[in-house]
XYZ file of N, CA and C in Angstrom:
867
model
N 70.247 -2.592 16.665
C 71.042 -3.352 17.403
C 72.500 -2.988 16.932
N 73.451 -2.769 17.641
C 74.674 -2.550 17.238
C 76.022 -3.200 18.284
N 76.153 -4.558 17.820
C 76.681 -5.210 18.568
C 77.934 -5.420 17.896
N 79.260 -5.500 18.211
C 80.708 -5.714 17.515
C 80.669 -7.011 17.742
N 81.813 -7.292 16.643
C 82.524 -8.797 16.931
C 83.577 -8.910 18.093
N 84.061 -8.019 18.508
C 84.943 -8.034 19.684
C 84.186 -8.324 20.734
N 82.914 -8.065 20.860
C 81.837 -8.261 22.210
C 81.550 -9.813 22.242
N 81.678 -10.297 20.701
C 81.257 -11.673 20.997
C 82.301 -12.325 21.066
N 83.491 -12.036 20.786
C 84.879 -12.572 20.914
C 85.161 -12.866 22.541
N 85.057 -11.734 23.107
C 84.959 -11.576 24.652
C 83.823 -12.557 25.345
N 82.792 -12.493 24.680
C 81.537 -13.247 25.594
C 81.862 -14.938 25.192
N 82.726 -15.262 24.036
C 83.020 -16.632 23.899
C 83.956 -16.895 24.727
N 84.723 -16.111 25.111
C 86.238 -16.666 26.067
C 85.287 -16.418 27.426
N 84.570 -15.606 27.936
C 84.027 -15.814 29.190
C 83.251 -17.156 29.337
N 82.475 -17.249 28.231
C 81.698 -18.575 28.574
C 82.163 -19.583 28.618
N 83.452 -19.852 27.873
C 84.384 -21.016 27.813
C 85.048 -21.197 28.873
N 85.793 -20.060 29.542
C 86.217 -20.064 30.687
C 85.396 -20.238 32.134
N 83.990 -19.702 31.923
C 83.086 -19.300 33.273
C 84.002 -18.488 34.154
N 84.681 -17.393 33.435
C 85.623 -16.598 34.601
C 85.713 -15.418 33.835
N 85.335 -14.082 34.261
C 85.547 -12.817 33.690
C 87.365 -12.689 33.853
N 87.534 -13.367 34.933
C 88.976 -12.849 35.418
C 90.260 -13.551 34.241
N 89.664 -14.832 34.231
C 90.490 -15.885 33.444
C 90.218 -15.124 31.879
N 89.127 -14.739 31.189
C 88.745 -14.515 30.020
C 89.833 -13.093 29.858
N 89.549 -12.343 30.806
C 90.494 -11.157 30.643
C 91.890 -11.485 30.258
N 92.342 -12.639 31.369
C 93.982 -12.833 31.099
C 94.540 -13.438 29.698
N 93.061 -14.048 29.233
C 93.696 -14.947 28.234
C 93.675 -13.996 26.882
N 92.654 -12.701 27.054
C 92.565 -11.866 26.070
C 93.376 -10.666 25.957
N 94.005 -10.889 27.395
C 95.213 -9.471 27.514
C 94.466 -8.073 27.654
N 92.987 -8.340 28.318
C 92.466 -6.745 28.577
C 92.245 -6.821 30.051
N 91.621 -5.851 30.652
C 91.583 -5.832 32.065
C 90.008 -6.429 32.018
N 89.750 -6.999 33.353
C 88.559 -7.745 33.816
C 87.531 -6.588 33.710
N 87.711 -5.508 34.046
C 86.493 -4.374 33.914
C 86.074 -4.195 32.309
N 87.132 -4.518 31.602
C 86.619 -4.240 29.863
C 85.920 -5.357 29.724
N 86.084 -6.684 30.387
C 85.391 -7.998 30.026
C 83.665 -7.467 30.370
N 84.052 -7.474 31.755
C 82.323 -7.068 32.368
C 81.784 -5.937 31.563
N 82.213 -5.087 30.916
C 81.797 -3.860 30.478
C 81.336 -4.580 28.834
N 81.754 -5.374 28.724
C 81.392 -5.580 27.166
C 80.333 -6.877 27.483
N 80.343 -7.255 28.401
C 79.096 -8.472 28.646
C 77.856 -7.631 29.211
N 78.173 -6.756 29.745
C 76.950 -5.753 30.486
C 76.240 -5.190 29.064
N 76.985 -4.744 27.957
C 76.547 -4.180 26.626
C 76.037 -5.273 26.163
N 76.620 -6.362 25.834
C 75.724 -7.329 25.260
C 74.600 -7.511 25.571
N 74.454 -8.084 27.016
C 73.098 -7.893 27.818
C 72.049 -7.259 27.397
N 72.857 -5.927 27.459
C 71.723 -4.549 27.477
C 71.114 -4.807 25.745
N 72.222 -4.790 24.798
C 71.516 -5.039 23.357
C 70.741 -6.104 23.153
N 70.902 -7.396 23.643
C 70.287 -8.453 23.555
C 68.778 -8.467 24.400
N 68.965 -7.337 25.284
C 67.885 -7.438 26.569
C 67.582 -8.969 27.259
N 68.837 -9.413 27.569
C 68.647 -10.647 27.980
C 69.860 -10.912 29.036
N 69.397 -11.652 30.044
C 70.583 -12.081 31.029
C 71.463 -13.276 30.414
N 72.767 -13.119 30.324
C 73.777 -14.203 29.775
C 74.443 -14.900 30.898
N 74.618 -14.208 31.751
C 75.389 -15.065 32.622
C 74.647 -14.670 34.049
N 74.872 -15.664 34.985
C 74.582 -15.587 36.643
C 75.920 -15.443 37.496
N 76.019 -14.323 38.155
C 77.291 -13.980 38.833
C 77.329 -14.821 40.177
N 78.345 -15.667 40.554
C 78.370 -16.308 41.321
C 79.931 -15.589 42.318
N 80.035 -16.153 43.522
C 81.388 -15.979 44.352
C 82.414 -16.174 43.561
N 82.451 -17.523 42.913
C 83.553 -17.888 42.201
C 83.286 -17.993 40.769
N 83.407 -17.151 39.969
C 83.325 -17.234 38.636
C 81.817 -17.100 38.460
N 81.380 -17.576 36.840
C 80.128 -17.357 36.701
C 79.525 -18.469 35.901
N 78.211 -18.869 35.686
C 77.575 -19.622 34.942
C 76.505 -19.109 33.929
N 76.445 -19.982 32.688
C 75.488 -19.402 31.750
C 74.209 -19.853 32.089
N 73.282 -18.663 31.733
C 71.884 -18.936 31.540
C 71.488 -19.864 30.620
N 70.256 -20.357 30.246
C 69.752 -20.883 29.115
C 69.942 -20.205 27.864
N 69.620 -18.926 28.074
C 69.945 -18.012 26.732
C 71.336 -18.074 26.702
N 72.159 -17.741 27.288
C 73.671 -17.743 27.209
C 74.115 -18.970 26.586
N 73.940 -20.073 27.197
C 74.327 -21.258 26.482
C 73.790 -21.745 24.928
N 72.773 -21.072 24.851
C 72.274 -21.152 23.425
C 73.132 -20.026 22.580
N 73.474 -19.217 22.903
C 74.126 -18.017 22.067
C 75.779 -18.238 22.197
N 76.153 -18.977 23.371
C 77.354 -19.635 23.434
C 77.844 -20.687 22.149
N 76.589 -21.715 21.886
C 76.775 -22.699 21.080
C 76.865 -22.004 19.632
N 76.064 -21.050 19.218
C 76.095 -20.203 18.032
C 77.287 -19.616 17.719
N 77.772 -18.857 18.479
C 78.897 -17.630 18.468
C 80.276 -18.678 18.387
N 80.351 -19.547 19.417
C 81.750 -20.493 19.173
C 81.791 -21.072 17.591
N 80.470 -21.505 17.230
C 80.393 -21.861 15.692
C 81.289 -21.146 14.715
N 80.480 -19.832 14.772
C 80.629 -18.656 14.052
C 81.911 -18.375 13.898
N 82.583 -18.302 15.210
C 83.817 -17.654 15.396
C 84.791 -18.743 15.089
N 84.681 -20.073 15.083
C 85.354 -20.908 14.515
C 85.680 -20.877 12.907
N 84.394 -20.850 12.650
C 84.605 -20.425 11.056
C 85.364 -19.194 10.607
N 85.349 -18.347 11.147
C 85.638 -17.071 10.843
C 87.451 -17.498 10.860
N 87.990 -18.069 12.422
C 89.179 -18.162 12.295
C 89.634 -18.980 11.486
N 89.152 -20.193 11.239
C 89.178 -21.269 9.989
C 89.751 -20.482 8.861
N 88.984 -19.585 8.318
C 89.103 -18.908 6.872
C 90.539 -17.922 7.060
N 90.820 -17.376 8.385
C 91.743 -16.414 8.800
C 92.763 -17.306 8.450
N 92.834 -18.319 9.098
C 94.098 -19.160 9.219
C 94.486 -19.883 7.592
N 93.338 -20.211 6.810
C 93.562 -20.545 5.510
C 94.314 -19.364 4.547
N 93.780 -18.418 4.703
C 94.379 -17.057 4.016
C 95.680 -16.932 4.667
N 96.202 -16.823 5.980
C 97.345 -16.515 6.318
C 98.389 -17.469 6.078
N 99.185 -18.077 6.977
C 100.379 -18.747 7.173
C 100.262 -20.155 7.139
N 99.099 -20.745 6.433
C 98.611 -22.305 6.768
C 99.697 -23.090 6.297
N 100.457 -22.780 5.199
C 101.407 -23.845 4.532
C 102.671 -23.436 4.838
N 103.191 -22.196 4.957
C 104.486 -21.919 5.210
C 104.878 -21.851 6.663
N 104.071 -21.415 7.639
C 103.983 -21.178 9.064
C 105.617 -20.532 8.980
N 105.312 -19.193 8.782
C 106.747 -18.358 8.702
C 106.595 -17.552 10.389
N 105.513 -18.029 10.853
C 105.093 -17.544 12.183
C 104.209 -18.246 13.137
N 104.036 -18.000 14.441
C 103.175 -18.610 15.437
C 103.868 -19.390 16.247
N 102.851 -20.000 16.926
C 103.259 -20.636 18.264
C 102.313 -21.936 18.303
N 103.145 -22.873 18.829
C 102.576 -24.202 19.278
C 102.565 -24.591 20.753
N 101.809 -24.516 21.444
C 101.842 -24.978 22.757
C 100.991 -26.578 23.297
N 101.834 -27.193 24.098
C 101.635 -28.435 24.256
C 101.653 -28.806 25.793
N 100.886 -29.818 26.025
C 100.867 -30.158 27.379
C 101.143 -31.902 27.400
N 101.922 -32.433 28.222
C 102.118 -33.889 28.135
C 102.996 -34.177 29.413
N 102.841 -35.421 29.933
C 103.461 -35.860 31.113
C 105.124 -36.146 30.783
N 106.121 -36.169 31.999
C 107.414 -35.978 31.567
C 107.858 -37.312 30.699
N 107.253 -38.453 31.020
C 107.961 -39.740 30.519
C 107.448 -39.333 28.923
N 106.158 -39.382 28.812
C 105.854 -39.018 27.393
C 106.687 -38.024 26.563
N 106.580 -36.568 27.455
C 107.451 -36.041 26.542
C 109.072 -36.421 26.308
N 109.795 -37.070 26.884
C 111.114 -37.684 27.010
C 111.263 -38.751 25.955
N 110.287 -39.619 26.237
C 110.280 -40.837 25.242
C 109.424 -41.031 24.190
N 108.421 -40.054 23.872
C 107.694 -40.228 22.508
C 107.550 -38.900 21.834
N 107.131 -37.798 22.319
C 106.726 -36.763 22.008
C 108.220 -35.928 21.321
N 109.603 -36.021 22.065
C 110.334 -35.319 21.667
C 110.838 -35.499 20.008
N 111.126 -36.483 19.484
C 111.351 -36.608 18.009
C 110.460 -35.915 17.177
N 109.186 -36.152 17.562
C 108.123 -35.243 16.770
C 108.273 -33.740 16.670
N 108.857 -33.164 18.220
C 109.171 -32.097 18.249
C 110.393 -31.348 17.317
N 110.976 -32.466 17.207
C 112.557 -32.096 16.552
C 112.029 -32.102 14.935
N 111.301 -32.877 14.622
C 110.985 -33.057 13.137
C 110.381 -31.583 12.878
N 109.230 -31.354 13.700
C 108.488 -30.020 13.546
C 109.173 -28.939 13.519
N 110.441 -28.831 14.437
C 111.379 -27.551 14.584
C 112.154 -27.673 13.352
N 112.383 -28.888 12.707
C 113.326 -28.794 11.500
C 112.463 -28.432 10.238
N 110.791 -28.582 10.277
C 110.158 -28.142 9.322
C 109.926 -26.757 9.249
N 109.623 -26.330 10.517
C 108.980 -24.734 10.881
C 110.051 -23.909 11.956
N 111.134 -23.935 11.684
C 112.042 -23.284 12.730
C 111.689 -21.799 13.109
N 110.542 -21.324 12.515
C 110.293 -20.094 12.925
C 108.999 -20.161 13.860
N 108.442 -21.054 14.253
C 107.520 -21.437 15.313
C 107.949 -21.564 16.369
N 107.425 -20.618 17.497
C 107.696 -20.955 18.759
C 107.120 -22.122 19.411
N 107.778 -23.072 20.273
C 107.211 -24.119 20.937
C 107.366 -23.961 22.385
N 106.193 -24.301 23.040
C 106.018 -24.196 24.326
C 105.622 -25.768 24.996
N 106.256 -26.132 26.222
C 105.755 -27.449 26.373
C 105.804 -27.457 28.019
N 104.450 -27.741 28.425
C 104.408 -27.829 29.937
C 104.127 -29.246 30.190
N 104.566 -29.575 31.156
C 104.644 -31.068 31.837
C 103.484 -31.031 32.960
N 102.661 -31.740 32.788
C 101.702 -31.999 34.061
C 100.854 -33.287 33.866
N 99.942 -33.883 34.793
C 99.238 -34.991 34.858
C 98.121 -34.748 33.934
N 97.275 -35.933 33.437
C 96.299 -35.781 32.483
C 95.240 -35.005 32.995
N 94.976 -35.095 33.912
C 93.639 -34.122 34.642
C 93.995 -32.731 34.729
N 95.241 -32.405 35.199
C 95.606 -31.097 34.861
C 95.965 -30.586 33.379
N 96.153 -31.501 32.806
C 96.220 -31.051 31.342
C 94.684 -30.631 30.620
N 94.072 -31.274 31.078
C 92.599 -31.202 30.626
C 92.171 -29.590 31.115
N 92.831 -29.600 32.274
C 92.245 -28.070 32.641
C 92.723 -27.160 31.890
N 94.076 -27.576 31.489
C 95.136 -26.405 30.628
C 94.459 -26.243 29.430
N 93.543 -27.262 28.854
C 93.141 -27.421 27.716
C 91.811 -26.372 27.656
N 91.012 -26.718 28.786
C 89.873 -25.761 28.843
C 90.108 -24.139 29.087
N 91.083 -23.956 29.744
C 91.468 -22.513 30.103
C 92.244 -21.789 29.046
N 92.641 -22.282 27.971
C 92.935 -21.829 26.723
C 94.732 -21.604 26.792
N 95.426 -22.504 27.818
C 96.514 -22.120 28.280
C 97.461 -22.924 27.192
N 97.065 -24.458 26.827
C 97.615 -25.142 25.855
C 96.735 -25.555 24.741
N 97.106 -25.873 23.412
C 96.549 -26.395 22.425
C 96.181 -27.734 22.073
N 97.129 -28.411 22.566
C 97.108 -29.852 22.160
C 97.876 -30.464 23.496
N 96.917 -31.210 24.150
C 97.262 -32.012 25.390
C 97.582 -33.799 25.032
N 98.429 -34.227 25.516
C 98.480 -35.867 25.549
C 98.084 -36.455 26.641
N 97.038 -37.359 26.628
C 96.515 -37.791 28.233
C 96.284 -38.998 27.961
N 96.067 -39.803 29.229
C 95.639 -41.406 29.462
C 94.388 -41.426 28.903
N 93.853 -42.359 28.071
C 92.803 -42.891 27.654
C 92.190 -44.106 28.394
N 91.016 -44.044 28.563
C 89.565 -43.137 27.952
C 89.162 -42.038 28.576
N 88.737 -41.148 27.912
C 88.457 -39.768 28.369
C 86.990 -39.410 27.701
N 86.164 -39.100 28.462
C 84.723 -38.823 28.038
C 84.633 -37.407 28.600
N 84.720 -36.555 27.847
C 84.277 -34.900 28.156
C 83.700 -34.586 26.665
N 82.855 -33.883 26.758
C 82.088 -33.463 25.333
C 83.121 -32.065 25.015
N 83.531 -31.289 25.890
C 84.365 -30.374 25.603
C 85.931 -30.536 24.645
N 85.906 -31.831 24.838
C 87.528 -32.321 24.474
C 87.054 -33.514 23.521
N 88.034 -33.011 22.214
C 88.021 -34.305 21.222
C 89.611 -34.952 21.186
N 89.658 -36.285 21.135
C 90.583 -36.832 21.514
C 91.081 -37.756 20.650
N 92.296 -38.499 20.246
C 92.472 -39.180 19.085
C 93.671 -39.845 19.803
N 93.424 -41.470 19.629
C 94.578 -42.672 19.951
C 95.710 -42.170 19.382
N 96.820 -42.283 19.720
C 98.217 -42.130 19.056
C 99.056 -43.562 19.601
N 98.997 -43.678 20.633
C 100.118 -44.851 21.009
C 99.612 -45.696 22.212
N 99.988 -47.080 21.956
C 99.226 -47.965 23.021
C 100.699 -48.486 23.759
N 100.676 -48.343 25.252
C 101.785 -48.780 25.775
C 101.343 -49.985 27.000
N 102.484 -50.928 27.315
C 102.380 -51.702 28.195
C 103.140 -51.388 29.625
N 102.677 -51.636 30.532
C 103.266 -51.679 31.790
C 104.060 -52.686 32.335
N 104.925 -52.937 32.536
C 105.722 -54.223 33.042
C 106.648 -53.864 33.940
N 107.129 -55.021 34.671
C 108.061 -55.046 35.758
C 109.151 -55.713 35.223
N 110.381 -55.134 35.632
C 111.768 -55.955 35.183
C 112.744 -55.969 36.465
N 113.536 -56.765 36.373
C 114.835 -56.726 37.378
C 116.276 -56.879 36.535
N 117.174 -56.906 37.241
C 118.347 -56.879 36.978
C 118.649 -58.314 36.520
N 118.376 -59.178 36.777
C 118.800 -60.658 36.603
C 117.605 -61.465 35.818
N 117.821 -62.394 34.757
C 116.529 -63.119 34.336
C 116.032 -64.068 35.402
N 114.519 -64.206 35.593
C 113.853 -65.182 36.414
C 112.892 -66.097 35.572
N 112.826 -67.246 35.680
C 111.878 -68.104 35.304
C 110.510 -67.998 35.672
N 110.663 -67.627 37.126
C 109.101 -67.700 37.784
C 108.167 -66.862 37.170
N 107.233 -67.208 37.339
C 106.009 -66.484 36.859
C 105.175 -66.154 38.151
N 105.250 -64.945 38.370
C 104.832 -64.244 39.656
C 103.084 -63.819 39.488
N 102.279 -64.059 40.660
C 101.017 -63.694 40.674
C 101.188 -62.324 41.029
N 100.225 -61.668 40.909
C 99.991 -60.080 41.134
C 100.400 -60.455 43.015
N 99.805 -61.234 43.548
C 99.795 -61.224 45.097
C 101.322 -61.158 45.680
N 102.002 -62.150 44.741
C 103.413 -62.450 45.180
C 104.238 -61.256 44.530
N 103.775 -60.640 43.763
C 104.381 -59.511 43.069
C 104.631 -58.190 44.050
N 103.302 -58.170 44.792
C 103.041 -57.017 45.371
C 104.016 -57.148 46.990
N 104.358 -58.413 47.285
C 105.312 -58.299 48.527
C 106.822 -58.450 48.095
N 107.074 -58.135 46.739
C 108.566 -57.756 46.540
C 108.910 -56.713 46.855
N 110.322 -56.309 46.814
C 110.950 -55.048 46.771
C 110.796 -54.431 45.581
N 109.950 -53.394 45.603
C 109.360 -52.533 44.474
C 110.114 -51.275 44.257
N 110.370 -51.005 42.870
C 110.621 -49.585 42.342
C 109.666 -49.155 41.697
N 108.837 -47.789 42.369
C 107.724 -47.538 41.357
C 107.828 -45.957 41.198
N 107.168 -45.191 40.556
C 107.106 -44.034 40.190
C 106.091 -43.479 41.274
N 106.167 -41.997 41.482
C 105.565 -41.221 42.455
C 104.167 -41.452 42.120
N 103.310 -41.243 43.266
C 101.974 -41.675 43.485
C 101.110 -40.797 42.394
N 101.568 -39.242 42.405
C 101.193 -38.487 41.585
C 100.907 -38.659 40.006
N 101.815 -39.541 39.334
C 102.031 -39.934 37.986
C 101.061 -40.694 37.351
N 100.449 -40.585 36.479
C 99.608 -41.265 35.745
C 99.867 -42.735 35.401
N 100.994 -42.976 35.229
C 101.320 -44.543 35.044
C 101.375 -44.897 36.228
N 101.626 -44.480 37.559
C 101.598 -44.991 38.545
C 100.226 -45.288 39.141
N 99.302 -44.384 39.018
C 97.979 -44.741 39.571
C 97.136 -45.564 38.553
N 97.698 -45.784 37.436
C 97.076 -46.638 36.402
C 97.375 -48.369 36.733
N 98.752 -48.373 37.379
C 99.084 -49.689 37.832
C 98.564 -50.059 39.574
N 98.578 -49.139 40.319
C 97.854 -49.114 41.430
C 96.479 -49.529 41.172
N 95.873 -48.848 40.646
C 94.352 -49.358 40.299
C 93.914 -50.686 39.725
N 94.925 -51.334 38.894
C 94.895 -52.391 38.657
C 95.063 -53.647 39.644
N 96.196 -53.352 40.430
C 96.177 -54.242 41.528
C 95.362 -54.339 42.505
N 94.703 -52.713 42.807
C 93.494 -52.503 43.549
C 92.408 -53.189 43.368
N 92.342 -53.205 41.970
C 91.017 -54.071 41.183
C 91.085 -55.655 41.713
N 92.099 -55.948 42.215
C 92.476 -57.491 42.687
C 92.443 -57.395 44.218
N 92.336 -56.498 44.695
C 92.262 -56.472 46.348
C 93.553 -56.400 46.910
N 94.616 -55.796 46.054
C 95.988 -55.833 46.396
C 96.385 -54.272 46.603
N 97.051 -53.907 47.584
C 97.802 -52.306 47.658
C 98.953 -52.672 47.422
N 99.548 -51.627 46.449
C 100.804 -51.991 46.025
C 101.593 -50.826 46.496
N 102.835 -51.101 47.302
C 103.567 -50.427 47.946
C 105.009 -50.393 47.495
N 105.838 -49.095 47.553
C 107.092 -49.333 47.086
C 108.264 -49.092 48.050
N 109.309 -49.915 47.701
C 110.577 -49.703 48.566
C 111.445 -48.468 48.384
N 111.392 -48.134 46.772
C 111.829 -46.933 46.431
C 110.748 -46.346 45.464
N 110.833 -44.837 45.634
C 109.929 -44.405 44.913
C 110.792 -43.191 43.997
N 110.362 -43.208 42.749
C 111.373 -42.119 41.673
C 110.493 -41.442 40.976
N 111.043 -40.314 40.636
C 110.301 -39.140 39.750
C 110.396 -39.305 38.186
N 111.342 -40.172 37.432
C 111.283 -40.315 36.480
C 111.199 -41.770 35.781
N 110.980 -42.104 34.557
C 111.012 -43.280 34.081
C 112.414 -43.922 33.667
N 113.168 -42.947 33.667
C 114.905 -43.015 33.316
C 115.537 -43.438 34.740
N 114.944 -43.087 35.750
C 115.531 -43.533 37.252
C 115.329 -44.665 37.632
N 114.028 -45.140 36.922
C 113.683 -46.410 37.197
C 114.266 -47.260 36.505
N 114.692 -47.275 35.394
C 115.485 -47.915 34.565
C 116.852 -48.237 35.199
N 117.016 -46.983 35.521
C 118.851 -47.234 36.293
C 118.730 -47.782 37.917
N 117.718 -47.707 38.185
C 117.581 -48.448 39.694
C 117.621 -49.846 39.667
N 116.636 -50.252 38.312
C 116.781 -52.000 38.242
C 117.980 -52.567 37.632
N 118.567 -51.438 36.875
C 120.024 -51.865 36.179
C 120.956 -52.175 37.264
N 120.654 -51.343 38.434
C 121.636 -51.387 39.639
C 121.141 -52.377 40.714
N 120.078 -53.411 40.195
C 119.590 -54.278 41.167
C 119.171 -53.820 42.524
N 118.594 -52.621 42.397
C 117.780 -52.103 43.955
C 116.644 -52.701 44.297
N 115.806 -53.468 42.957
C 114.566 -53.977 43.083
C 113.917 -54.199 41.858
N 112.707 -54.633 41.912
C 111.846 -54.643 40.586
C 110.969 -53.375 40.272
N 111.609 -53.090 39.141
C 111.038 -51.794 38.996
C 109.579 -51.845 37.846
N 108.562 -50.985 37.611
C 107.702 -50.935 36.940
C 107.937 -50.009 35.963
N 108.212 -50.451 34.731
C 108.439 -49.388 33.380
C 107.499 -49.536 32.516
N 107.488 -48.593 31.302
C 106.558 -48.982 30.187
C 107.665 -49.630 29.212
N 107.197 -50.726 28.960
C 107.902 -51.899 27.821
C 108.143 -50.817 26.431
N 107.387 -49.947 25.737
C 107.726 -49.434 24.843
C 108.837 -48.190 24.903
N 109.337 -47.840 26.199
C 110.299 -46.876 26.271
C 111.429 -47.695 27.057
N 111.604 -48.942 27.151
C 112.646 -49.392 27.634
C 113.075 -50.595 26.654
N 112.959 -50.651 25.557
C 113.517 -51.508 24.467
C 114.911 -51.739 24.432
N 115.505 -50.539 24.618
C 117.139 -50.524 24.566
C 117.849 -51.423 25.532
N 117.288 -51.050 26.611
C 117.541 -51.792 27.831
C 117.223 -53.231 27.854
N 116.148 -53.603 27.365
C 115.640 -55.062 27.309
C 116.495 -55.570 26.244
N 116.700 -55.206 24.929
C 117.174 -56.186 24.355
C 118.740 -56.046 24.307
N 119.269 -55.020 25.052
C 120.674 -55.014 25.518
C 121.021 -55.888 26.660
N 119.870 -56.558 27.436
C 119.955 -57.323 28.341
C 120.500 -56.869 29.419
N 120.147 -55.444 29.778
C 120.578 -54.870 30.847
C 119.723 -55.053 32.127
N 118.414 -55.224 31.580
C 117.330 -55.606 32.442
C 116.276 -56.726 31.701
N 115.649 -57.424 32.490
C 114.818 -58.539 31.968
C 113.266 -58.488 32.565
N 112.447 -58.581 31.624
C 111.118 -58.370 31.859
C 110.741 -59.566 32.891
N 109.892 -59.593 33.615
C 109.386 -60.330 34.927
C 108.084 -60.806 34.274
N 107.790 -62.265 34.286
C 106.397 -62.681 33.791
C 105.599 -62.605 35.016
N 104.332 -61.957 34.897
C 103.390 -61.842 35.686
C 102.153 -62.441 35.226
N 101.057 -63.142 36.273
C 99.851 -63.607 35.517
C 98.739 -62.986 36.704
N 97.664 -62.249 36.153
C 97.727 -61.951 34.640
C 98.411 -60.612 34.450
N 99.048 -60.488 33.136
C 99.649 -59.381 33.045
C 98.553 -58.108 33.187
N 99.309 -56.997 33.265
C 98.915 -55.649 33.372
C 98.118 -55.119 31.992
N 96.920 -54.968 31.719
C 96.436 -54.600 30.442
C 97.146 -53.466 30.021
N 97.075 -53.184 28.466
C 97.647 -52.055 27.767
C 96.672 -50.840 28.212
N 97.295 -49.671 27.801
C 96.692 -48.648 27.874
C 96.879 -47.826 26.762
N 96.067 -46.905 26.589
C 96.108 -45.932 25.225
C 96.602 -44.388 26.029
N 97.047 -43.937 24.779
C 97.641 -42.538 25.038
C 97.005 -41.751 24.021
N 96.336 -40.712 24.046
C 95.712 -39.713 22.855
C 96.240 -38.421 23.046
N 96.044 -37.490 21.930
C 96.329 -36.407 21.760
C 95.043 -35.584 22.065
N 94.760 -34.517 22.709
C 93.535 -33.974 22.835
C 93.624 -32.282 22.480
N 92.221 -32.087 22.210
C 92.047 -30.505 21.910
C 90.551 -30.256 21.996
N 90.406 -28.884 22.205
C 88.897 -28.396 22.509
C 88.227 -28.968 21.158
N 87.071 -29.093 21.551
C 86.241 -29.655 20.333
C 85.675 -28.315 19.407
N 85.400 -27.366 20.116
C 84.838 -26.231 19.577
C 85.724 -25.249 19.051
N 86.933 -25.469 19.567
C 88.125 -24.469 19.284
C 89.020 -24.838 17.789
N 89.024 -24.025 16.695
C 89.624 -24.399 15.816
C 91.189 -24.295 16.096
N 91.803 -25.602 15.746
C 93.283 -25.264 15.899
C 93.815 -24.564 15.076
N 95.294 -23.944 15.379
C 96.038 -23.204 14.950
C 96.817 -23.874 13.551
N 97.344 -23.072 12.548
C 98.096 -23.729 11.863
C 99.167 -24.589 12.348
N 99.527 -24.142 13.118
C 100.909 -25.077 13.934
C 100.619 -26.046 14.592
N 99.271 -26.034 15.117
C 98.900 -27.229 15.839
C 98.632 -28.246 14.872
N 97.915 -28.120 13.989
C 97.502 -28.982 12.610
C 98.621 -29.542 11.972
N 99.574 -28.649 11.844
C 100.853 -29.381 11.036
C 101.564 -30.261 12.116
N 101.635 -29.873 13.624
C 102.073 -31.052 14.592
C 101.399 -32.218 14.382
N 99.982 -32.055 14.343
C 99.287 -33.380 14.592
C 99.437 -34.352 13.056
N 99.580 -33.594 11.933
C 100.014 -34.432 10.879
C 101.173 -35.411 11.141
N 101.803 -34.931 11.971
C 103.493 -35.739 11.731
C 103.179 -37.211 12.621
N 101.998 -37.116 13.469
C 101.703 -38.294 13.928
C 101.268 -39.400 13.054
N 100.436 -38.953 11.907
C 99.893 -39.859 10.600
C 100.511 -40.041 9.793
N 102.144 -39.682 9.449
C 102.692 -39.962 8.571
C 103.270 -41.510 8.790
C-alpha cells in the first residue's frame, strides 16, 4: 500500500466540507486534483469512501470511520508542528475571526487591539455575519474562531461562554411606569433589523408570550439605536452592557418591564476536530486573563 500523507490531507478536507470543489479551494489546488487523490485513495484501500451526489458528496460508513481516525492523526501532526514552530513568539501567522457587528465594535475590538500590540506581525481578518452564518464559515474553514449566541448544540463545534448580556429598552426621559410586555409592544419602538441575532432573540421572547413585536424605526447598528433614543425618536431596544456610558451619563434611561427579557450568553466557537493555530490559541488566552 503506497498512500501518501498528502492524499489523507485532501481526503480530510473533502470529508470535513463534503464538497470536492470547496476542498480544492481551501487547499489551493484544482478540483480534478482532489478527485484524483480520492480516486487513488479508494483504489489503494479497495473501498468506496464517498457517494457522489448532484450537490456535493456524502461519506460512506467506511469513509466516516476513516475520517474519524485521519482527522485525529492530522490534528496530532498539526499540534506537533505548531509547538515546534512559532507557538510562543508568533513572528508570523494569520488570525481569522467571525462575529456580529455589535459584538465586534463593543466587545471584541479591545481584545484585537491588545492582540495586535502583542503580536504585530500576525495578520488579522474579521468577517461580520449572523451566528448561523458564522457556524457555516467555521465548518467551511473560512474562519477559525466565531463568536455566536448560545446555546448551540453541534457535535462539530466546541463553544465556550465568554460574555452574558441583557437586552433592555431605553428612552430619552426617565419613566416611573413599569411596562408589561403587551403595553410595551404598542409603544413606538426602535429596533435592529430582523436579520440580526439580537433582534431575533427579543422577537422570540415576545412571541413566546403571544405578542408580535413591530418597529416604528428599524436600524442597522447598535450605535444608531442609542442615537435614536437620545434624540427622543422612541423606545430603543439595546444591550445594557454596551450602553453603560449613555446610561451612567443619563443620556438615556432604562425602562422597567415585567417580566424582564432573560439574559443571554455569547461564546467563542471553533471546530472540535481541528487544532487551533498558535494565533487563535493566543487570542483565546486573552479572554481568560
